PDB file of C-alpha atoms in Angstrom:
ATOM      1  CA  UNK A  99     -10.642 -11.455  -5.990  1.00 38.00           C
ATOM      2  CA  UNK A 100      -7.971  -9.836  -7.917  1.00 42.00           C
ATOM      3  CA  UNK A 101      -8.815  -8.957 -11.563  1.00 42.00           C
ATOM      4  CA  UNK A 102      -6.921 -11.638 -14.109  1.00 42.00           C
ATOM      5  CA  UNK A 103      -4.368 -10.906 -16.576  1.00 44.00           C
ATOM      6  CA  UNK A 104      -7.392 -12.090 -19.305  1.00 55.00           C
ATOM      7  CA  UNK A 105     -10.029  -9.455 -17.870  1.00 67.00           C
ATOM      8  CA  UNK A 106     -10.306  -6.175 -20.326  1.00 89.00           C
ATOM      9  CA  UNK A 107     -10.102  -4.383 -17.146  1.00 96.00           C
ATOM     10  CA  UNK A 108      -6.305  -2.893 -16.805  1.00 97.00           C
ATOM     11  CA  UNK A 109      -6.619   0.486 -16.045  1.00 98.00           C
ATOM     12  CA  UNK A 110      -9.208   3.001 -13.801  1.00 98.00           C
ATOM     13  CA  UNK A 111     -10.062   6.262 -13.758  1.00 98.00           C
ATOM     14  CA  UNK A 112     -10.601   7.702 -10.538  1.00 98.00           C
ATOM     15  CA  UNK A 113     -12.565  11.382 -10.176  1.00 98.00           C
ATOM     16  CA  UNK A 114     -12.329  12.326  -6.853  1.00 98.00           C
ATOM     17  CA  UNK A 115     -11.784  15.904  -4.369  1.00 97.00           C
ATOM     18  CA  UNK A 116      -9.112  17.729  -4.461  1.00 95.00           C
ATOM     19  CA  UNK A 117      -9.842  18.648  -0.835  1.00 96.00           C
ATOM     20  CA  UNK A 118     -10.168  16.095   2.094  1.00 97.00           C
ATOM     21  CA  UNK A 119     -13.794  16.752   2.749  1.00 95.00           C
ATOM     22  CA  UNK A 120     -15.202  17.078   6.579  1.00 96.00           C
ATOM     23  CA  UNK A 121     -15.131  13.721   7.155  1.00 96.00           C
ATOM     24  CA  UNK A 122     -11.821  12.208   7.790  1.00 92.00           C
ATOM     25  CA  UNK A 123     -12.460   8.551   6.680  1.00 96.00           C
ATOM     26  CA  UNK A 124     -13.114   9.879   3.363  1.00 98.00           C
ATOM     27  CA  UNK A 125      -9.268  10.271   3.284  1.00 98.00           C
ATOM     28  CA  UNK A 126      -8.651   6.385   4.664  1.00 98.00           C
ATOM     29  CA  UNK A 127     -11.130   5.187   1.716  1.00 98.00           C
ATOM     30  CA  UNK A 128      -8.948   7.133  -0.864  1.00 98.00           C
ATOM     31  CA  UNK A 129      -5.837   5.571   0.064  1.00 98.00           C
ATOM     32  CA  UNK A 130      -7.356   2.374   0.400  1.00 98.00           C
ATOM     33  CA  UNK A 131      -8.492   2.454  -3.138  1.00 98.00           C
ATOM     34  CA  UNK A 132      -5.221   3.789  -4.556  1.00 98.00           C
ATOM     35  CA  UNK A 133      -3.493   0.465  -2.658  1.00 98.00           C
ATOM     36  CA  UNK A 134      -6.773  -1.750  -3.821  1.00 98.00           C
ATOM     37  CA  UNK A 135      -6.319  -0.376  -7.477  1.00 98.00           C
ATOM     38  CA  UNK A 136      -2.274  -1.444  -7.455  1.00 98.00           C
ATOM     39  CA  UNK A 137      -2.258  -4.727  -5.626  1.00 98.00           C
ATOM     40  CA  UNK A 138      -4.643  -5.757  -8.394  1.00 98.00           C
ATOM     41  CA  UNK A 139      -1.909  -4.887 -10.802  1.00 98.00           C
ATOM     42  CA  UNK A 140      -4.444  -2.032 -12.252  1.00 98.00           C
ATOM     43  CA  UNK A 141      -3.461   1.255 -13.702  1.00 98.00           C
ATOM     44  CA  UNK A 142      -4.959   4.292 -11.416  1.00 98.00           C
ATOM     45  CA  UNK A 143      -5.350   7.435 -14.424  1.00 98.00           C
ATOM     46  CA  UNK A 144      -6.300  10.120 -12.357  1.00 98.00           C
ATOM     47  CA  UNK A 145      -6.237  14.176 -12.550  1.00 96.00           C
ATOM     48  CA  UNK A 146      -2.625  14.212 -10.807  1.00 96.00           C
ATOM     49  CA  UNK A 147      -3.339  16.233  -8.070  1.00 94.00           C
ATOM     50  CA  UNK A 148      -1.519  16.607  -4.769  1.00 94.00           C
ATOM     51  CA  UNK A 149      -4.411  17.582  -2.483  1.00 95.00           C
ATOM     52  CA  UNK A 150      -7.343  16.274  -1.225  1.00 96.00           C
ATOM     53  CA  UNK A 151      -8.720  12.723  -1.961  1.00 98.00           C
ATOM     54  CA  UNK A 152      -6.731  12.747  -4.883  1.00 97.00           C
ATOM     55  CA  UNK A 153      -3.302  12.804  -3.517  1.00 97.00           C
ATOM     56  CA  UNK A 154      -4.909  10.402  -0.543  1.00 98.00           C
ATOM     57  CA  UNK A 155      -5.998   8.006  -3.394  1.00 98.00           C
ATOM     58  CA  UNK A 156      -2.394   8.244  -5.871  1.00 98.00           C
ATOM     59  CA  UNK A 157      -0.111   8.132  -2.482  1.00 98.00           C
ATOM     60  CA  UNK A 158      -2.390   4.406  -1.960  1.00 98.00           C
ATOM     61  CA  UNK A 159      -1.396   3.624  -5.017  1.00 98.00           C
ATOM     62  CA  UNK A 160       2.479   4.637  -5.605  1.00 98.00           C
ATOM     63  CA  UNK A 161       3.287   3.201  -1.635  1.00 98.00           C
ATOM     64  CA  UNK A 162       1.856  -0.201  -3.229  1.00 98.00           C
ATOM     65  CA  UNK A 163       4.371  -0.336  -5.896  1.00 98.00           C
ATOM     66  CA  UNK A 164       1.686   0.888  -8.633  1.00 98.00           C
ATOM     67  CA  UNK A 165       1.673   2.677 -11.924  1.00 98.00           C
ATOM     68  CA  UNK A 166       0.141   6.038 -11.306  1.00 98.00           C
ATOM     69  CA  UNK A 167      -0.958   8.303 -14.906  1.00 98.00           C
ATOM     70  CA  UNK A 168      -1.575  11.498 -14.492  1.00 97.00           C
ATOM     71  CA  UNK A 169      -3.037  14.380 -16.705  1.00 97.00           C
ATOM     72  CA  UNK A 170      -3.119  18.110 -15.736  1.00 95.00           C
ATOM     73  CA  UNK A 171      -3.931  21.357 -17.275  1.00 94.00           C
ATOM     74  CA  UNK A 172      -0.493  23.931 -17.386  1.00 94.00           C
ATOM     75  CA  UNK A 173      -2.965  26.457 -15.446  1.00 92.00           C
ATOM     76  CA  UNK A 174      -3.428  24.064 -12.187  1.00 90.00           C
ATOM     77  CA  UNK A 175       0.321  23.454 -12.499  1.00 88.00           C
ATOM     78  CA  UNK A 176       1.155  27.163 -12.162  1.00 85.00           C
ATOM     79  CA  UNK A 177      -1.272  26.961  -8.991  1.00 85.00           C
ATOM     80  CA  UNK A 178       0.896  24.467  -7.892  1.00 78.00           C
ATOM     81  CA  UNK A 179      -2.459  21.914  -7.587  1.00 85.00           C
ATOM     82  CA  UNK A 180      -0.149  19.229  -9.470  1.00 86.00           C
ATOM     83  CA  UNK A 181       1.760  15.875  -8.622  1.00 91.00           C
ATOM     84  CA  UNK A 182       4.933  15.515 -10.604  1.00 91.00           C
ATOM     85  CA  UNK A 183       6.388  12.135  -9.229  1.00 94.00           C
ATOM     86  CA  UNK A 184       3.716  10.034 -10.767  1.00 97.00           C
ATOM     87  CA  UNK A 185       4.797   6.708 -13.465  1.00 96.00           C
ATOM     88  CA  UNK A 186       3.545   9.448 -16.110  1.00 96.00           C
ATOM     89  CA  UNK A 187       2.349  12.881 -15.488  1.00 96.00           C
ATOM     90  CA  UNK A 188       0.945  14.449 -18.457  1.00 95.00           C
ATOM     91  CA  UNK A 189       1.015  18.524 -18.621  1.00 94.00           C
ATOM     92  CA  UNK A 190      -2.298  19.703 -21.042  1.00 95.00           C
ATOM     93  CA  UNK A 191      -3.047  22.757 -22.137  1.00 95.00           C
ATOM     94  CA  UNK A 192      -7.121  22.176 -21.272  1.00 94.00           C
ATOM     95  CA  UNK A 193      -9.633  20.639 -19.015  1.00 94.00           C
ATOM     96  CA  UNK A 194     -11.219  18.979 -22.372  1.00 95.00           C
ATOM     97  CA  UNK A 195      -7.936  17.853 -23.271  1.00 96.00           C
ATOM     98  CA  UNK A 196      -7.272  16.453 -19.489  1.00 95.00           C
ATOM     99  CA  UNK A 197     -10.359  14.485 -20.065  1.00 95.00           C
ATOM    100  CA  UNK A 198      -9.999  13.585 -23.326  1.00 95.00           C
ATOM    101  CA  UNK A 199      -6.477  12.002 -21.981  1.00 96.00           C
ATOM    102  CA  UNK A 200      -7.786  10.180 -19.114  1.00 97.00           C
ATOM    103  CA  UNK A 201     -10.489   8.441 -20.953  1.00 96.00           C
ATOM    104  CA  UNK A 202      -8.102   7.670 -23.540  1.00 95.00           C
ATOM    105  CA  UNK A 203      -6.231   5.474 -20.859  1.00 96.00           C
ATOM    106  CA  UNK A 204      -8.378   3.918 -19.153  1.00 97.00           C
ATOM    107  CA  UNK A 205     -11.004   1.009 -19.188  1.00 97.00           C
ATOM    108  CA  UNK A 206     -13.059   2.000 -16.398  1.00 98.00           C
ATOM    109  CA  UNK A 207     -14.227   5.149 -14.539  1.00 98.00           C
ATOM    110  CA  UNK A 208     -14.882   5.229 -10.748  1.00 98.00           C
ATOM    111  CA  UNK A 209     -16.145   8.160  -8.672  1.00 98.00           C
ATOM    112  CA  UNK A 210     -15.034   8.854  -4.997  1.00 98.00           C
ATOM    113  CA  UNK A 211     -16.502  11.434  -2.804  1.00 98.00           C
ATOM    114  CA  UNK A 212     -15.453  15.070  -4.523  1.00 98.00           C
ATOM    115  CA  UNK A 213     -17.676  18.261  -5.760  1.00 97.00           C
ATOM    116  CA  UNK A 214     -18.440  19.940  -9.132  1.00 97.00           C
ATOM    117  CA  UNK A 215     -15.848  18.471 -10.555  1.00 95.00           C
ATOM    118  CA  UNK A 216     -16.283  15.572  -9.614  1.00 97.00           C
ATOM    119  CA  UNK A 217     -19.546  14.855 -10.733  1.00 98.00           C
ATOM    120  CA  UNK A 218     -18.978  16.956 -14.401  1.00 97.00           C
ATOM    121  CA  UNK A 219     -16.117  14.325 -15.178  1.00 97.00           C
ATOM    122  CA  UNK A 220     -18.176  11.286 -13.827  1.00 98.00           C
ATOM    123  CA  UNK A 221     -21.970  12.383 -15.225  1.00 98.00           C
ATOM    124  CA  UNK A 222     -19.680  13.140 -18.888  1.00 97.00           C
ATOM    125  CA  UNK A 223     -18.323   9.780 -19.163  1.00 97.00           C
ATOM    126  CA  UNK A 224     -21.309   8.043 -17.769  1.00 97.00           C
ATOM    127  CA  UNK A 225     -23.947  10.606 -20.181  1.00 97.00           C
ATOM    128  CA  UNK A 226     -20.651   8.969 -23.486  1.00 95.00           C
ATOM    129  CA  UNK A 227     -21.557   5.348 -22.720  1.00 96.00           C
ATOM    130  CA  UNK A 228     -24.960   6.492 -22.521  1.00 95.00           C
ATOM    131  CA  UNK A 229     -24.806   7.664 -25.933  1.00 94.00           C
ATOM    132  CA  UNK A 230     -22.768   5.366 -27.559  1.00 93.00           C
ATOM    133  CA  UNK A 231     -19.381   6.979 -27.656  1.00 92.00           C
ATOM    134  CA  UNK A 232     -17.645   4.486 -25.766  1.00 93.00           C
ATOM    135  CA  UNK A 233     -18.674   1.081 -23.831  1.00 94.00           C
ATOM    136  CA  UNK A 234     -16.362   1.482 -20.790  1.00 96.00           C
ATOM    137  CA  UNK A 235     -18.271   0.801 -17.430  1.00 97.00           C
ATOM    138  CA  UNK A 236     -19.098   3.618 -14.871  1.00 98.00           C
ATOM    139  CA  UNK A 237     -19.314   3.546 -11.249  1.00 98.00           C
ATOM    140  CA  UNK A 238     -19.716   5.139  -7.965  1.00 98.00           C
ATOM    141  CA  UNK A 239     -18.094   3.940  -4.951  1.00 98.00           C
ATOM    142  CA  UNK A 240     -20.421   4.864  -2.026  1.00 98.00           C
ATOM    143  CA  UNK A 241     -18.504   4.841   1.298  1.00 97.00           C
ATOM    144  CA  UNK A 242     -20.221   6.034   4.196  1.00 96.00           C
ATOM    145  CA  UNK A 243     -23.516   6.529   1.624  1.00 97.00           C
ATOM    146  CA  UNK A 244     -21.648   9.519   0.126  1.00 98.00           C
ATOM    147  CA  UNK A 245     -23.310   9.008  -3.077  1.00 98.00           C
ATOM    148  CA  UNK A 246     -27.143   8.272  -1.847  1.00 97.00           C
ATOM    149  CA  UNK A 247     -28.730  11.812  -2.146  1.00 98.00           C
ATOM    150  CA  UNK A 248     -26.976  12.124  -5.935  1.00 97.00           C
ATOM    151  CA  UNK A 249     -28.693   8.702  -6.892  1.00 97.00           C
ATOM    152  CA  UNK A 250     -32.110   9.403  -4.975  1.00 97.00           C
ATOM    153  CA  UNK A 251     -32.119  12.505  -7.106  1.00 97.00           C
ATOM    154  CA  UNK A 252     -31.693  10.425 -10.318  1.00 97.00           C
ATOM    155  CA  UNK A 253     -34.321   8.108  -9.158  1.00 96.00           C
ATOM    156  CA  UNK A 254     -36.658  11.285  -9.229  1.00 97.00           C
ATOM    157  CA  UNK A 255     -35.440  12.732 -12.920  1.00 97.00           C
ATOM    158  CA  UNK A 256     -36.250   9.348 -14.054  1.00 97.00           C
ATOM    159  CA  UNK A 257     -39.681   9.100 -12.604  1.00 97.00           C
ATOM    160  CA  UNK A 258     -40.154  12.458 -14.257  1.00 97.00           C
ATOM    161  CA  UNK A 259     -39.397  10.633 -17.451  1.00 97.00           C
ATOM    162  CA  UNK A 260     -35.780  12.380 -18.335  1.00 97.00           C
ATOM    163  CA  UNK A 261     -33.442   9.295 -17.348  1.00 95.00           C
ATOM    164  CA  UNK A 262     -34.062   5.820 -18.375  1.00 95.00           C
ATOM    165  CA  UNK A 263     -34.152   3.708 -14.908  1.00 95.00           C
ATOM    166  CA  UNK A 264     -31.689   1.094 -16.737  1.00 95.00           C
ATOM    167  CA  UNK A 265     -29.197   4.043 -17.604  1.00 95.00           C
ATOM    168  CA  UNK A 266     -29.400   4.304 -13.504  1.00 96.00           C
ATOM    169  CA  UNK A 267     -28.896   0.860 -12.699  1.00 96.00           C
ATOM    170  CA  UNK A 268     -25.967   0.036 -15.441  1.00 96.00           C
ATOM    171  CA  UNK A 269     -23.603   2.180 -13.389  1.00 97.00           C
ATOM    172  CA  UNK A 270     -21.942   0.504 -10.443  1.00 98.00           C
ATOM    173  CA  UNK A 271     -22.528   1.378  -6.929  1.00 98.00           C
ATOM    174  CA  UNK A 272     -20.688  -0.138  -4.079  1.00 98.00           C
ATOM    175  CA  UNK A 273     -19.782   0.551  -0.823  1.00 98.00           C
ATOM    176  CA  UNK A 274     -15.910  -0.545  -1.356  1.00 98.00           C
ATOM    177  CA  UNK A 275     -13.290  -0.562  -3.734  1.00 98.00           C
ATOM    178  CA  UNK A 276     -12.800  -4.422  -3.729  1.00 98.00           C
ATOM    179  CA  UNK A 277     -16.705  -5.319  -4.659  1.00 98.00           C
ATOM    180  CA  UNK A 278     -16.514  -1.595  -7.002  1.00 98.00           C
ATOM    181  CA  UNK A 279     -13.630  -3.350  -8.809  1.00 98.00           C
ATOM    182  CA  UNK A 280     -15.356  -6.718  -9.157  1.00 97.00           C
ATOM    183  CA  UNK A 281     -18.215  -5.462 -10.623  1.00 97.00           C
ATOM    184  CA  UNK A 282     -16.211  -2.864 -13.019  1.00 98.00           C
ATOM    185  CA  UNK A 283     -14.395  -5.828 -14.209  1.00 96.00           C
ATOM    186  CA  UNK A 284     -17.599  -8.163 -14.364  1.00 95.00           C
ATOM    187  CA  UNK A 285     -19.100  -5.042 -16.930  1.00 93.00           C
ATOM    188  CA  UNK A 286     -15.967  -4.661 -19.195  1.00 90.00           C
ATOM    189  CA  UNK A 287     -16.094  -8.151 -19.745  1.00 68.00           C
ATOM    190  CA  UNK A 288     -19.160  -8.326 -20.912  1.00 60.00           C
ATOM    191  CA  UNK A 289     -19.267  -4.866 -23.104  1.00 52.00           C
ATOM    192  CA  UNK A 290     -15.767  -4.565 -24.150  1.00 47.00           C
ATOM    193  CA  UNK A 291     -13.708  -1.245 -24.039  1.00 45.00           C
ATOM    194  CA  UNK A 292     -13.097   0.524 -27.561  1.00 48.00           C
ATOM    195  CA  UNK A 293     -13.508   4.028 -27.938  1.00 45.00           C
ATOM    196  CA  UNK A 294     -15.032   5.120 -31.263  1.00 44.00           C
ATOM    197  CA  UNK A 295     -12.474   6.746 -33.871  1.00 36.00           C
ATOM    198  CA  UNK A 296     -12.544  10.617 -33.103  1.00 35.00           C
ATOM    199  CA  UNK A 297     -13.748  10.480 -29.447  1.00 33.00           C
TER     200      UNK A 297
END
């Protein structure tokens, strides 16, 4: 169902690799999300890179007529990693201030298949609503079971008494971008969106 123009949710953030990955419906699922993410007349924020699952999942996006935001550190755009025809692309000078951008803009963060990077922008954001600095929802989407060996490994820190099991079971997990959305939406509805002053 798409997300109503009275839902909090009006923008995602999408961490995902800037490199394709072995497995060549990782690519399809990007894409797909990117065209999900538009058709429901959301905002994809996203690292604006080219490569990868991330220019599979802002190329879904732009060929469905949505607004793509972008932010990117000056050193990635001298490596020529960057996507300049994005609605906004945002040159930073840091990778803190990249961050600091995208969850700025957006009401929602969603992790796709990617690497370190990946999971230090998605575990950051999810460790902030942890910790009170923001209440914006956090979620995983799982195609193929991408994601099961992360969260098994959770399971165990939290057995071992490090992570709460309800810290584990707030963020969304889904194995598509249609039921990720819906349950995204279904959390900033109930918790709201604000960032604290200063974050």
């Amino acid at each position: 169902m798409p997300t109503s123009s009275q839902s909090p949710l009006r923008s995602v953030a999408v961490f995902c690799g800037s490199t394709p990955g072995k497995n060549p419906g990782l690519m399809d699922a990007a894409y797909e999300a990117g065209r999900v993410i538009a058709e429901r007349d959301l905002v994809l924020v996203y690292g604006a890179g080219g490569g990868g699952l991330m220019g599979a999942v802002s190329q879904g996006a732009l060929d469905a007529s949505g607004e793509v935001v972008g932010f990117i550190p000056t050193l990635m755009v001298e490596r020529e990693w960057g996507r300049v025809d994005l609605t906004e692309f945002h040159e930073v000078d840091t990778m803190h201030t990249r961050k600091a951008g995208m969850a700025e803009r957006a009401d929602a963060f969603l992790a796709l298949p990617g690497g370190l990077g990946t999971l230090e922008e998605i575990f950051e954001v999810w460790t902030w609503r942890t910790i009170g600095y923001h209440s914006k929802p956090v979620g995983f989407l799982d195609v193929d079971g991408f994601w099961r060996p992360l969260l098994d490994a959770l399971r165990g820190i939290s057995d071992a008494g490090f992570v709460r099991g309800s810290v584990i079971d707030d963020a969304v997990v889904e194995p598509t971008i249609e039921r990720a959305l819906d349950a995204l939406a279904a959390r900033c509805t109930v918790t709201g969106q604000e960032l604290r002053p200063g974050f």
